[in-house]
Amino acid sequence: MKISPPLTLAALLALAFTLAIGLAPQAAGWSQRDKAGNVFGLMFGDGRKLFANQFFTMADVYFHSGYYPSVFDKNSDEEKEIISHSHGKKESEEDEKNEDFLGKPKDWIDAFGRNFKITKHTHLEHGNEREILPWLRLAADLDPQKIETYTVGAFFLREHLNRPDQAEAFLREGLRNNPDSCEILFELGRLYHESLHDLNRARNVWELGVRKYLALPPASQKESKLIFEEIVVNLGHLEDEAGNYAQAINWLHAAQKVSPAPDALQVQIDAIQKKISAKQP
Amino acid sequence: MNKIFALAGVVIKELYRRKDFYVLFVLTAVLTFAASAVNFFQDEKIIRYVKDICLLLIWISSLVIAIVTTARQIPAEREARTIFPLLAKPVSRAQVIAGKFLGCWLAAGIALVVFYFFFAVIASSREHTWPVVMYFQAAWMQWCLLAVVIALVLLGSIYFAAPSSTSTISFIVVAGIMLVGGHLNTIALSQPEPMQSVLAGVYYFIPHLEWYYLSDFVVYNMGCVSWVKILAATLYAAAWTGIFLTLAWLGFRRKNLTT
Amino acid sequence: MTTILQTEKLRVEYRSRDFRQTTKVALVGLDLEVRAGEVFGFLGPNGAGKTTTMNVLLGFVPPTSGTGRLFGIDVRQPIARQRIGYLPEQTYYYKFLTAEELLRFYAKIFGLAYAEMDKRITNLLKLVELEHAAKRPIKSYSKGMQQRVGLAQALINNPDLLVLDEPTSGLDPLGRMKVREIIQRLKNEGKTVFFSSHELGEVETICDRVAIIHQGELKAVGSVAEISAGHENLEKAFLKIVGFQPSPLLP
């Protein structure tokens, strides 16, 4: 069979055109199949989540100035993502005790090699915490559904870098991408309460958090129990601070139902009740 | 020694008359500028990620320059048959190996000076400090590593005729050592025999190139490494370079080169 | 007369790279002697062992047994090549260098002093008529110009022995004449020239002595007149020595 090149070209062009017409509407749907319709999403597809996790880890590596366990080091799983668990707070004393993941040198090669790697456990301070921000920004861009990125980033921005405006913008962005996230609402409430001292906005945000929690299916509620407890306890403290003692007690009672340490909360309730008694003539 | 320097001079001339170095430098500069142009949370003091990216690019670029330049030296001499008029002169094969090594190493050194100067300018533009000694240590250690790598590639190029095979194998070996070389002893412990003994043996009989990566000290401003340790690492690199060059010479010494 | 180039029972075996590692004998106990001041032609059909002999003399291939000497020094010693100049059959030079840089490089290899180096480079570039192109990279040269660079590099150390491998092959008549002129000039200067060639007419006119090699063995050595004795010319003698049988179909 003789094939004419111009005819073949014309046929291929017609095929490409037809396919483009047919697939274009669906393709538009593909790009919106998740909420990450950005350039990273297009470039990496679902693989971007892996990159996001890696960048989030990089933030932790930077926070420890390179002192970080590799996949080959002992207890690496326990040590990883310390900043995420503590929301950027310094590790507990127990963590500090376990920090020596390198252990004793195994041989002279290991011992000598340690002269050329960072073996001192330090944390960024004096404003140098800003150095972790690029990695958090990238992690958020790559995986907008990774909630820890927003909470950790906002924590450092408001607590260590005195940038509540940027922290609020970052949390708001997180909230747009994750409208049902109790964690982000909790962090946003802390920002209004602790940094901006705006009790009304903090109350509104936390109360929204409570409503979001209660709207969750039971299985999800179980998972988010801890953050719910933190929200209601903070609401209790906020109302206590605002002088709404009865409301404060209500919140603390609600917290007692989910708290692993209800007795400690009872002590707080008793203290508020004493304040009420003292106020009454 | 003059013959070795003459041979080295030709290698350096070749590198700087080719486009490789310029392309890699421009690529490094463009990517670094692009990275530093991004404004994260409107904070202009953020610098470490730029340093990190720039140093990583410098590492990759210098490694590419060293490996690709070295891998083609002997095969290209043989393929273009320039080796014949050269060996017809009063020059020994050991001097050819030494000259090629020196040329590639000096060329890589010149590239490192250019790259690190660029890095220092970028870093100081935001940090407003010039920790020259720290930069020197990092560059020196990288240069020591490149000496071992160049000698290793030269050895490979004696046995593998195609520069592409030598380059690929060298990249894999160097990257493998950098990533897992220092952990082989740990990995060995979790393996059954005889794998355990094999891995432990490999651990002791490979050049530990991972020592020569001082970028973390520069990125995190962790200060300088003891000069005694730097000296010891330099001697270690010199020993491995010597081993690889000797093996390369032994391979090249009795090689039939037929016109 | 002093012996400049000498081989004694020179044997070269090549081992093939195939599975069986078969051995091919390229030279079988070659005894050769080239004296000072003579132009020595080294003849033989393709695959006779001419190139192998040159490869051994220049240190490219180690002999399996026997010895080769240049100026009384074993050819395995690089210093044996201090007083020789070598012109390969084709131009094999660093094309990214200019002619001047190439000559300077080889001059450094020979350890020439800088003042001497400059003088010699200038003279050689003049001799091979490349002064105008001295600062251009060799890659921009024509084939003839590249061949002239080759000749210049072979003479950079003012050699006492010139080894030429098919020096006129691939050259146009003018180029051939130039090479012949240079060989004649070197001869007049008392230099020794050892060259291989297929051009028997050329050999006949230039050479003082000739050696004919076939299947790795030396078949004849002597002056052109001695070898041609009893034959019409050197070519007929050569064909007889290598055992060439003309086809009965040819007129």
PDB file of C-alpha atoms in Angstrom, chain B:
ATOM      1  CA  MET B   1      58.179  17.474  36.602  1.00  0.00           C
ATOM      2  CA  ASN B   2      58.105  19.982  33.720  1.00  0.00           C
ATOM      3  CA  LYS B   3      56.714  17.281  31.447  1.00  0.00           C
ATOM      4  CA  ILE B   4      53.891  16.594  33.894  1.00  0.00           C
ATOM      5  CA  PHE B   5      53.072  20.299  34.090  1.00  0.00           C
ATOM      6  CA  ALA B   6      53.178  20.567  30.287  1.00  0.00           C
ATOM      7  CA  LEU B   7      50.683  17.696  30.022  1.00  0.00           C
ATOM      8  CA  ALA B   8      48.531  19.273  32.729  1.00  0.00           C
ATOM      9  CA  GLY B   9      48.571  22.576  30.851  1.00  0.00           C
ATOM     10  CA  VAL B  10      47.038  20.958  27.779  1.00  0.00           C
ATOM     11  CA  VAL B  11      44.254  19.404  29.872  1.00  0.00           C
ATOM     12  CA  ILE B  12      43.452  22.773  31.450  1.00  0.00           C
ATOM     13  CA  LYS B  13      43.458  24.508  28.064  1.00  0.00           C
ATOM     14  CA  GLU B  14      41.095  21.868  26.719  1.00  0.00           C
ATOM     15  CA  LEU B  15      38.643  22.289  29.582  1.00  0.00           C
ATOM     16  CA  TYR B  16      38.499  26.063  29.326  1.00  0.00           C
ATOM     17  CA  ARG B  17      38.148  25.968  25.544  1.00  0.00           C
ATOM     18  CA  ARG B  18      35.177  23.666  25.809  1.00  0.00           C
ATOM     19  CA  LYS B  19      31.728  24.898  26.811  1.00  0.00           C
ATOM     20  CA  ASP B  20      31.104  22.497  29.736  1.00  0.00           C
ATOM     21  CA  PHE B  21      32.521  24.687  32.471  1.00  0.00           C
ATOM     22  CA  TYR B  22      30.750  27.843  31.317  1.00  0.00           C
ATOM     23  CA  VAL B  23      27.427  26.084  30.913  1.00  0.00           C
ATOM     24  CA  LEU B  24      27.629  24.616  34.411  1.00  0.00           C
ATOM     25  CA  PHE B  25      28.701  27.913  35.942  1.00  0.00           C
ATOM     26  CA  VAL B  26      25.901  29.838  34.257  1.00  0.00           C
ATOM     27  CA  LEU B  27      23.406  27.141  35.276  1.00  0.00           C
ATOM     28  CA  THR B  28      24.586  27.303  38.890  1.00  0.00           C
ATOM     29  CA  ALA B  29      24.436  31.089  38.883  1.00  0.00           C
ATOM     30  CA  VAL B  30      20.989  31.236  37.286  1.00  0.00           C
ATOM     31  CA  LEU B  31      19.493  28.651  39.649  1.00  0.00           C
ATOM     32  CA  THR B  32      21.063  30.340  42.669  1.00  0.00           C
ATOM     33  CA  PHE B  33      19.782  33.764  41.631  1.00  0.00           C
ATOM     34  CA  ALA B  34      16.356  32.281  40.946  1.00  0.00           C
ATOM     35  CA  ALA B  35      16.315  30.648  44.385  1.00  0.00           C
ATOM     36  CA  SER B  36      17.468  33.806  46.136  1.00  0.00           C
ATOM     37  CA  ALA B  37      14.891  35.910  44.278  1.00  0.00           C
ATOM     38  CA  VAL B  38      11.997  34.093  45.945  1.00  0.00           C
ATOM     39  CA  ASN B  39      10.608  35.993  48.907  1.00  0.00           C
ATOM     40  CA  PHE B  40       9.403  33.733  51.698  1.00  0.00           C
ATOM     41  CA  PHE B  41       7.010  35.364  54.161  1.00  0.00           C
ATOM     42  CA  GLN B  42       8.455  38.775  53.257  1.00  0.00           C
ATOM     43  CA  ASP B  43      11.611  38.000  55.208  1.00  0.00           C
ATOM     44  CA  GLU B  44      14.711  39.148  53.371  1.00  0.00           C
ATOM     45  CA  LYS B  45      17.158  37.770  55.892  1.00  0.00           C
ATOM     46  CA  ILE B  46      16.512  34.146  54.987  1.00  0.00           C
ATOM     47  CA  ILE B  47      19.708  32.815  53.392  1.00  0.00           C
ATOM     48  CA  ARG B  48      20.502  29.257  54.434  1.00  0.00           C
ATOM     49  CA  TYR B  49      18.365  27.595  51.800  1.00  0.00           C
ATOM     50  CA  VAL B  50      20.108  29.687  49.121  1.00  0.00           C
ATOM     51  CA  LYS B  51      23.504  28.637  50.518  1.00  0.00           C
ATOM     52  CA  ASP B  52      22.348  25.048  50.621  1.00  0.00           C
ATOM     53  CA  ILE B  53      21.094  25.060  47.031  1.00  0.00           C
ATOM     54  CA  CYS B  54      24.154  26.919  45.754  1.00  0.00           C
ATOM     55  CA  LEU B  55      26.568  24.530  47.503  1.00  0.00           C
ATOM     56  CA  LEU B  56      24.656  21.516  46.214  1.00  0.00           C
ATOM     57  CA  LEU B  57      24.885  22.885  42.672  1.00  0.00           C
ATOM     58  CA  ILE B  58      28.591  23.566  43.166  1.00  0.00           C
ATOM     59  CA  TRP B  59      29.028  19.987  44.348  1.00  0.00           C
ATOM     60  CA  ILE B  60      27.204  18.547  41.393  1.00  0.00           C
ATOM     61  CA  SER B  61      28.875  20.869  38.876  1.00  0.00           C
ATOM     62  CA  SER B  62      32.396  20.259  40.132  1.00  0.00           C
ATOM     63  CA  LEU B  63      31.784  16.528  40.223  1.00  0.00           C
ATOM     64  CA  VAL B  64      30.446  16.608  36.669  1.00  0.00           C
ATOM     65  CA  ILE B  65      33.411  18.692  35.475  1.00  0.00           C
ATOM     66  CA  ALA B  66      35.906  16.394  37.210  1.00  0.00           C
ATOM     67  CA  ILE B  67      34.358  13.106  36.103  1.00  0.00           C
ATOM     68  CA  VAL B  68      33.459  14.049  32.536  1.00  0.00           C
ATOM     69  CA  THR B  69      36.786  15.779  31.879  1.00  0.00           C
ATOM     70  CA  THR B  70      38.830  12.935  33.326  1.00  0.00           C
ATOM     71  CA  ALA B  71      36.831  10.125  31.762  1.00  0.00           C
ATOM     72  CA  ARG B  72      37.560  11.328  28.263  1.00  0.00           C
ATOM     73  CA  GLN B  73      41.292  12.042  28.697  1.00  0.00           C
ATOM     74  CA  ILE B  74      42.922   8.697  27.899  1.00  0.00           C
ATOM     75  CA  PRO B  75      40.129   7.332  25.630  1.00  0.00           C
ATOM     76  CA  ALA B  76      40.105  10.584  23.639  1.00  0.00           C
ATOM     77  CA  GLU B  77      43.904  10.477  23.294  1.00  0.00           C
ATOM     78  CA  ARG B  78      43.573   6.947  21.957  1.00  0.00           C
ATOM     79  CA  GLU B  79      40.582   7.642  19.768  1.00  0.00           C
ATOM     80  CA  ALA B  80      42.032  10.829  18.258  1.00  0.00           C
ATOM     81  CA  ARG B  81      45.416   9.016  18.197  1.00  0.00           C
ATOM     82  CA  THR B  82      47.148  12.004  19.781  1.00  0.00           C
ATOM     83  CA  ILE B  83      48.676   9.513  22.203  1.00  0.00           C
ATOM     84  CA  PHE B  84      51.095   8.326  19.488  1.00  0.00           C
ATOM     85  CA  PRO B  85      53.028  11.516  18.786  1.00  0.00           C
ATOM     86  CA  LEU B  86      52.978  12.103  22.531  1.00  0.00           C
ATOM     87  CA  LEU B  87      54.422   8.731  23.562  1.00  0.00           C
ATOM     88  CA  ALA B  88      56.969   8.997  20.749  1.00  0.00           C
ATOM     89  CA  LYS B  89      58.513  11.778  22.826  1.00  0.00           C
ATOM     90  CA  PRO B  90      60.677  11.118  25.892  1.00  0.00           C
ATOM     91  CA  VAL B  91      57.688  10.851  28.190  1.00  0.00           C
ATOM     92  CA  SER B  92      56.834   7.814  30.269  1.00  0.00           C
ATOM     93  CA  ARG B  93      53.350   6.431  30.685  1.00  0.00           C
ATOM     94  CA  ALA B  94      53.557   7.205  34.390  1.00  0.00           C
ATOM     95  CA  GLN B  95      54.169  10.843  33.461  1.00  0.00           C
ATOM     96  CA  VAL B  96      51.178  10.771  31.117  1.00  0.00           C
ATOM     97  CA  ILE B  97      48.964   9.476  33.940  1.00  0.00           C
ATOM     98  CA  ALA B  98      50.413  12.011  36.387  1.00  0.00           C
ATOM     99  CA  GLY B  99      50.028  14.859  33.884  1.00  0.00           C
ATOM    100  CA  LYS B 100      46.447  13.953  33.091  1.00  0.00           C
ATOM    101  CA  PHE B 101      45.646  13.698  36.788  1.00  0.00           C
ATOM    102  CA  LEU B 102      47.307  16.996  37.616  1.00  0.00           C
ATOM    103  CA  GLY B 103      45.593  18.751  34.721  1.00  0.00           C
ATOM    104  CA  CYS B 104      42.140  17.520  35.654  1.00  0.00           C
ATOM    105  CA  TRP B 105      42.726  18.232  39.334  1.00  0.00           C
ATOM    106  CA  LEU B 106      44.017  21.763  38.734  1.00  0.00           C
ATOM    107  CA  ALA B 107      41.188  22.442  36.284  1.00  0.00           C
ATOM    108  CA  ALA B 108      38.674  21.265  38.894  1.00  0.00           C
ATOM    109  CA  GLY B 109      40.473  23.456  41.449  1.00  0.00           C
ATOM    110  CA  ILE B 110      40.196  26.532  39.239  1.00  0.00           C
ATOM    111  CA  ALA B 111      36.502  25.769  38.736  1.00  0.00           C
ATOM    112  CA  LEU B 112      36.072  25.444  42.516  1.00  0.00           C
ATOM    113  CA  VAL B 113      37.722  28.829  43.117  1.00  0.00           C
ATOM    114  CA  VAL B 114      35.330  30.489  40.666  1.00  0.00           C
ATOM    115  CA  PHE B 115      32.305  28.685  42.107  1.00  0.00           C
ATOM    116  CA  TYR B 116      33.193  29.380  45.746  1.00  0.00           C
ATOM    117  CA  PHE B 117      33.917  33.040  45.045  1.00  0.00           C
ATOM    118  CA  PHE B 118      30.456  33.318  43.539  1.00  0.00           C
ATOM    119  CA  PHE B 119      29.031  31.500  46.562  1.00  0.00           C
ATOM    120  CA  ALA B 120      30.846  33.822  48.987  1.00  0.00           C
ATOM    121  CA  VAL B 121      29.475  36.885  47.213  1.00  0.00           C
ATOM    122  CA  ILE B 122      25.919  35.531  47.302  1.00  0.00           C
ATOM    123  CA  ALA B 123      26.152  34.466  50.957  1.00  0.00           C
ATOM    124  CA  SER B 124      27.774  37.671  52.161  1.00  0.00           C
ATOM    125  CA  SER B 125      25.206  39.803  50.366  1.00  0.00           C
ATOM    126  CA  ARG B 126      22.699  38.736  53.018  1.00  0.00           C
ATOM    127  CA  GLU B 127      24.833  37.631  55.953  1.00  0.00           C
ATOM    128  CA  HIS B 128      27.269  40.560  55.706  1.00  0.00           C
ATOM    129  CA  THR B 129      30.133  38.356  56.909  1.00  0.00           C
ATOM    130  CA  TRP B 130      33.048  36.672  55.134  1.00  0.00           C
ATOM    131  CA  PRO B 131      33.900  33.464  56.995  1.00  0.00           C
ATOM    132  CA  VAL B 132      36.781  32.915  54.589  1.00  0.00           C
ATOM    133  CA  VAL B 133      38.463  30.174  56.620  1.00  0.00           C
ATOM    134  CA  MET B 134      35.271  28.123  56.742  1.00  0.00           C
ATOM    135  CA  TYR B 135      34.772  28.511  52.992  1.00  0.00           C
ATOM    136  CA  PHE B 136      38.408  27.604  52.398  1.00  0.00           C
ATOM    137  CA  GLN B 137      38.056  24.427  54.471  1.00  0.00           C
ATOM    138  CA  ALA B 138      34.919  23.409  52.585  1.00  0.00           C
ATOM    139  CA  ALA B 139      36.525  24.087  49.201  1.00  0.00           C
ATOM    140  CA  TRP B 140      39.769  22.377  50.199  1.00  0.00           C
ATOM    141  CA  MET B 141      37.969  19.241  51.363  1.00  0.00           C
ATOM    142  CA  GLN B 142      35.948  19.204  48.173  1.00  0.00           C
ATOM    143  CA  TRP B 143      39.153  19.529  46.172  1.00  0.00           C
ATOM    144  CA  CYS B 144      40.655  16.616  48.132  1.00  0.00           C
ATOM    145  CA  LEU B 145      37.588  14.550  47.300  1.00  0.00           C
ATOM    146  CA  LEU B 146      37.920  15.491  43.640  1.00  0.00           C
ATOM    147  CA  ALA B 147      41.525  14.268  43.712  1.00  0.00           C
ATOM    148  CA  VAL B 148      40.321  10.810  44.752  1.00  0.00           C
ATOM    149  CA  VAL B 149      37.468  10.901  42.240  1.00  0.00           C
ATOM    150  CA  ILE B 150      39.724  12.021  39.370  1.00  0.00           C
ATOM    151  CA  ALA B 151      42.252   9.280  40.158  1.00  0.00           C
ATOM    152  CA  LEU B 152      39.426   6.742  40.322  1.00  0.00           C
ATOM    153  CA  VAL B 153      37.986   7.902  36.988  1.00  0.00           C
ATOM    154  CA  LEU B 154      41.439   7.835  35.400  1.00  0.00           C
ATOM    155  CA  LEU B 155      41.788   4.236  36.561  1.00  0.00           C
ATOM    156  CA  GLY B 156      38.361   3.418  35.100  1.00  0.00           C
ATOM    157  CA  SER B 157      39.240   5.086  31.805  1.00  0.00           C
ATOM    158  CA  ILE B 158      42.177   2.714  31.347  1.00  0.00           C
ATOM    159  CA  TYR B 159      39.847  -0.284  31.408  1.00  0.00           C
ATOM    160  CA  PHE B 160      36.634   1.121  29.909  1.00  0.00           C
ATOM    161  CA  ALA B 161      37.206   2.429  26.424  1.00  0.00           C
ATOM    162  CA  ALA B 162      34.031   4.518  26.264  1.00  0.00           C
ATOM    163  CA  PRO B 163      34.085   7.717  28.341  1.00  0.00           C
ATOM    164  CA  SER B 164      30.328   7.385  28.865  1.00  0.00           C
ATOM    165  CA  SER B 165      30.737   4.009  30.623  1.00  0.00           C
ATOM    166  CA  THR B 166      33.526   5.365  32.803  1.00  0.00           C
ATOM    167  CA  SER B 167      31.490   8.472  33.679  1.00  0.00           C
ATOM    168  CA  THR B 168      28.342   6.522  34.527  1.00  0.00           C
ATOM    169  CA  ILE B 169      30.128   3.936  36.641  1.00  0.00           C
ATOM    170  CA  SER B 170      32.131   6.639  38.409  1.00  0.00           C
ATOM    171  CA  PHE B 171      28.998   8.657  39.206  1.00  0.00           C
ATOM    172  CA  ILE B 172      27.322   5.578  40.642  1.00  0.00           C
ATOM    173  CA  VAL B 173      30.366   4.638  42.727  1.00  0.00           C
ATOM    174  CA  VAL B 174      30.886   8.175  44.064  1.00  0.00           C
ATOM    175  CA  ALA B 175      27.192   8.736  44.812  1.00  0.00           C
ATOM    176  CA  GLY B 176      26.968   5.288  46.412  1.00  0.00           C
ATOM    177  CA  ILE B 177      29.920   5.971  48.700  1.00  0.00           C
ATOM    178  CA  MET B 178      28.653   9.449  49.585  1.00  0.00           C
ATOM    179  CA  LEU B 179      25.187   8.174  50.461  1.00  0.00           C
ATOM    180  CA  VAL B 180      25.764   4.795  52.102  1.00  0.00           C
ATOM    181  CA  GLY B 181      29.541   4.395  52.441  1.00  0.00           C
ATOM    182  CA  GLY B 182      29.566   5.599  56.025  1.00  0.00           C
ATOM    183  CA  HIS B 183      26.601   3.421  57.000  1.00  0.00           C
ATOM    184  CA  LEU B 184      27.793   0.107  55.581  1.00  0.00           C
ATOM    185  CA  ASN B 185      28.929  -1.042  59.018  1.00  0.00           C
ATOM    186  CA  THR B 186      25.418  -0.449  60.395  1.00  0.00           C
ATOM    187  CA  ILE B 187      23.793  -2.127  57.411  1.00  0.00           C
ATOM    188  CA  ALA B 188      26.191  -5.077  57.761  1.00  0.00           C
ATOM    189  CA  LEU B 189      24.964  -5.754  61.307  1.00  0.00           C
ATOM    190  CA  SER B 190      21.446  -6.422  60.080  1.00  0.00           C
ATOM    191  CA  GLN B 191      22.570  -8.844  57.353  1.00  0.00           C
ATOM    192  CA  PRO B 192      23.046 -12.605  57.627  1.00  0.00           C
ATOM    193  CA  GLU B 193      26.466 -14.154  56.945  1.00  0.00           C
ATOM    194  CA  PRO B 194      28.281 -14.093  54.545  1.00  0.00           C
ATOM    195  CA  MET B 195      26.729 -10.781  53.509  1.00  0.00           C
ATOM    196  CA  GLN B 196      27.637  -9.302  56.867  1.00  0.00           C
ATOM    197  CA  SER B 197      31.347  -9.979  56.388  1.00  0.00           C
ATOM    198  CA  VAL B 198      31.252  -8.820  52.776  1.00  0.00           C
ATOM    199  CA  LEU B 199      29.636  -5.496  53.678  1.00  0.00           C
ATOM    200  CA  ALA B 200      31.952  -4.996  56.630  1.00  0.00           C
ATOM    201  CA  GLY B 201      34.900  -5.699  54.337  1.00  0.00           C
ATOM    202  CA  VAL B 202      33.634  -3.210  51.768  1.00  0.00           C
ATOM    203  CA  TYR B 203      33.191  -0.640  54.542  1.00  0.00           C
ATOM    204  CA  TYR B 204      36.861  -0.854  55.439  1.00  0.00           C
ATOM    205  CA  PHE B 205      38.127  -1.019  51.860  1.00  0.00           C
ATOM    206  CA  ILE B 206      36.430   1.942  50.231  1.00  0.00           C
ATOM    207  CA  PRO B 207      37.569   5.556  50.293  1.00  0.00           C
ATOM    208  CA  HIS B 208      35.240   7.339  52.712  1.00  0.00           C
ATOM    209  CA  LEU B 209      34.339  10.251  50.505  1.00  0.00           C
ATOM    210  CA  GLU B 210      31.461  11.290  52.750  1.00  0.00           C
ATOM    211  CA  TRP B 211      33.977  12.912  55.108  1.00  0.00           C
ATOM    212  CA  TYR B 212      34.735  15.539  52.525  1.00  0.00           C
ATOM    213  CA  TYR B 213      31.282  17.066  52.490  1.00  0.00           C
ATOM    214  CA  LEU B 214      31.612  20.126  54.723  1.00  0.00           C
ATOM    215  CA  SER B 215      28.682  22.002  53.232  1.00  0.00           C
ATOM    216  CA  ASP B 216      26.623  21.561  56.407  1.00  0.00           C
ATOM    217  CA  PHE B 217      29.236  23.481  58.382  1.00  0.00           C
ATOM    218  CA  VAL B 218      28.983  26.343  55.901  1.00  0.00           C
ATOM    219  CA  VAL B 219      25.195  26.322  55.571  1.00  0.00           C
ATOM    220  CA  TYR B 220      24.569  26.266  59.331  1.00  0.00           C
ATOM    221  CA  ASN B 221      27.527  28.502  60.241  1.00  0.00           C
ATOM    222  CA  MET B 222      28.902  25.822  62.546  1.00  0.00           C
ATOM    223  CA  GLY B 223      32.466  27.132  62.533  1.00  0.00           C
ATOM    224  CA  CYS B 224      35.672  25.495  61.383  1.00  0.00           C
ATOM    225  CA  VAL B 225      36.888  21.931  61.673  1.00  0.00           C
ATOM    226  CA  SER B 226      40.168  21.308  63.478  1.00  0.00           C
ATOM    227  CA  TRP B 227      43.119  21.798  61.122  1.00  0.00           C
ATOM    228  CA  VAL B 228      44.687  18.591  62.404  1.00  0.00           C
ATOM    229  CA  LYS B 229      41.621  16.667  61.246  1.00  0.00           C
ATOM    230  CA  ILE B 230      41.672  18.470  57.909  1.00  0.00           C
ATOM    231  CA  LEU B 231      45.323  17.512  57.512  1.00  0.00           C
ATOM    232  CA  ALA B 232      44.565  13.888  58.382  1.00  0.00           C
ATOM    233  CA  ALA B 233      41.701  13.809  55.877  1.00  0.00           C
ATOM    234  CA  THR B 234      44.003  15.354  53.264  1.00  0.00           C
ATOM    235  CA  LEU B 235      46.567  12.602  53.847  1.00  0.00           C
ATOM    236  CA  TYR B 236      43.828   9.976  53.613  1.00  0.00           C
ATOM    237  CA  ALA B 237      42.706  11.442  50.268  1.00  0.00           C
ATOM    238  CA  ALA B 238      46.325  11.587  49.095  1.00  0.00           C
ATOM    239  CA  ALA B 239      46.791   7.917  49.987  1.00  0.00           C
ATOM    240  CA  TRP B 240      43.693   6.854  48.034  1.00  0.00           C
ATOM    241  CA  THR B 241      44.660   9.086  45.122  1.00  0.00           C
ATOM    242  CA  GLY B 242      48.068   7.426  45.114  1.00  0.00           C
ATOM    243  CA  ILE B 243      46.501   3.960  45.192  1.00  0.00           C
ATOM    244  CA  PHE B 244      44.215   4.683  42.239  1.00  0.00           C
ATOM    245  CA  LEU B 245      46.954   6.400  40.230  1.00  0.00           C
ATOM    246  CA  THR B 246      49.317   3.492  40.819  1.00  0.00           C
ATOM    247  CA  LEU B 247      46.644   1.038  39.675  1.00  0.00           C
ATOM    248  CA  ALA B 248      45.989   3.226  36.630  1.00  0.00           C
ATOM    249  CA  TRP B 249      49.688   3.291  35.827  1.00  0.00           C
ATOM    250  CA  LEU B 250      49.974  -0.489  36.252  1.00  0.00           C
ATOM    251  CA  GLY B 251      47.082  -0.933  33.823  1.00  0.00           C
ATOM    252  CA  PHE B 252      48.427   1.591  31.332  1.00  0.00           C
ATOM    253  CA  ARG B 253      52.101   0.607  31.596  1.00  0.00           C
ATOM    254  CA  ARG B 254      51.878  -2.627  29.612  1.00  0.00           C
ATOM    255  CA  LYS B 255      48.948  -1.678  27.433  1.00  0.00           C
ATOM    256  CA  ASN B 256      49.512  -2.303  23.735  1.00  0.00           C
ATOM    257  CA  LEU B 257      48.809   0.822  21.749  1.00  0.00           C
ATOM    258  CA  THR B 258      48.765  -0.075  18.119  1.00  0.00           C
ATOM    259  CA  THR B 259      48.697   2.612  15.460  1.00  0.00           C
TER     260      THR B 259
END
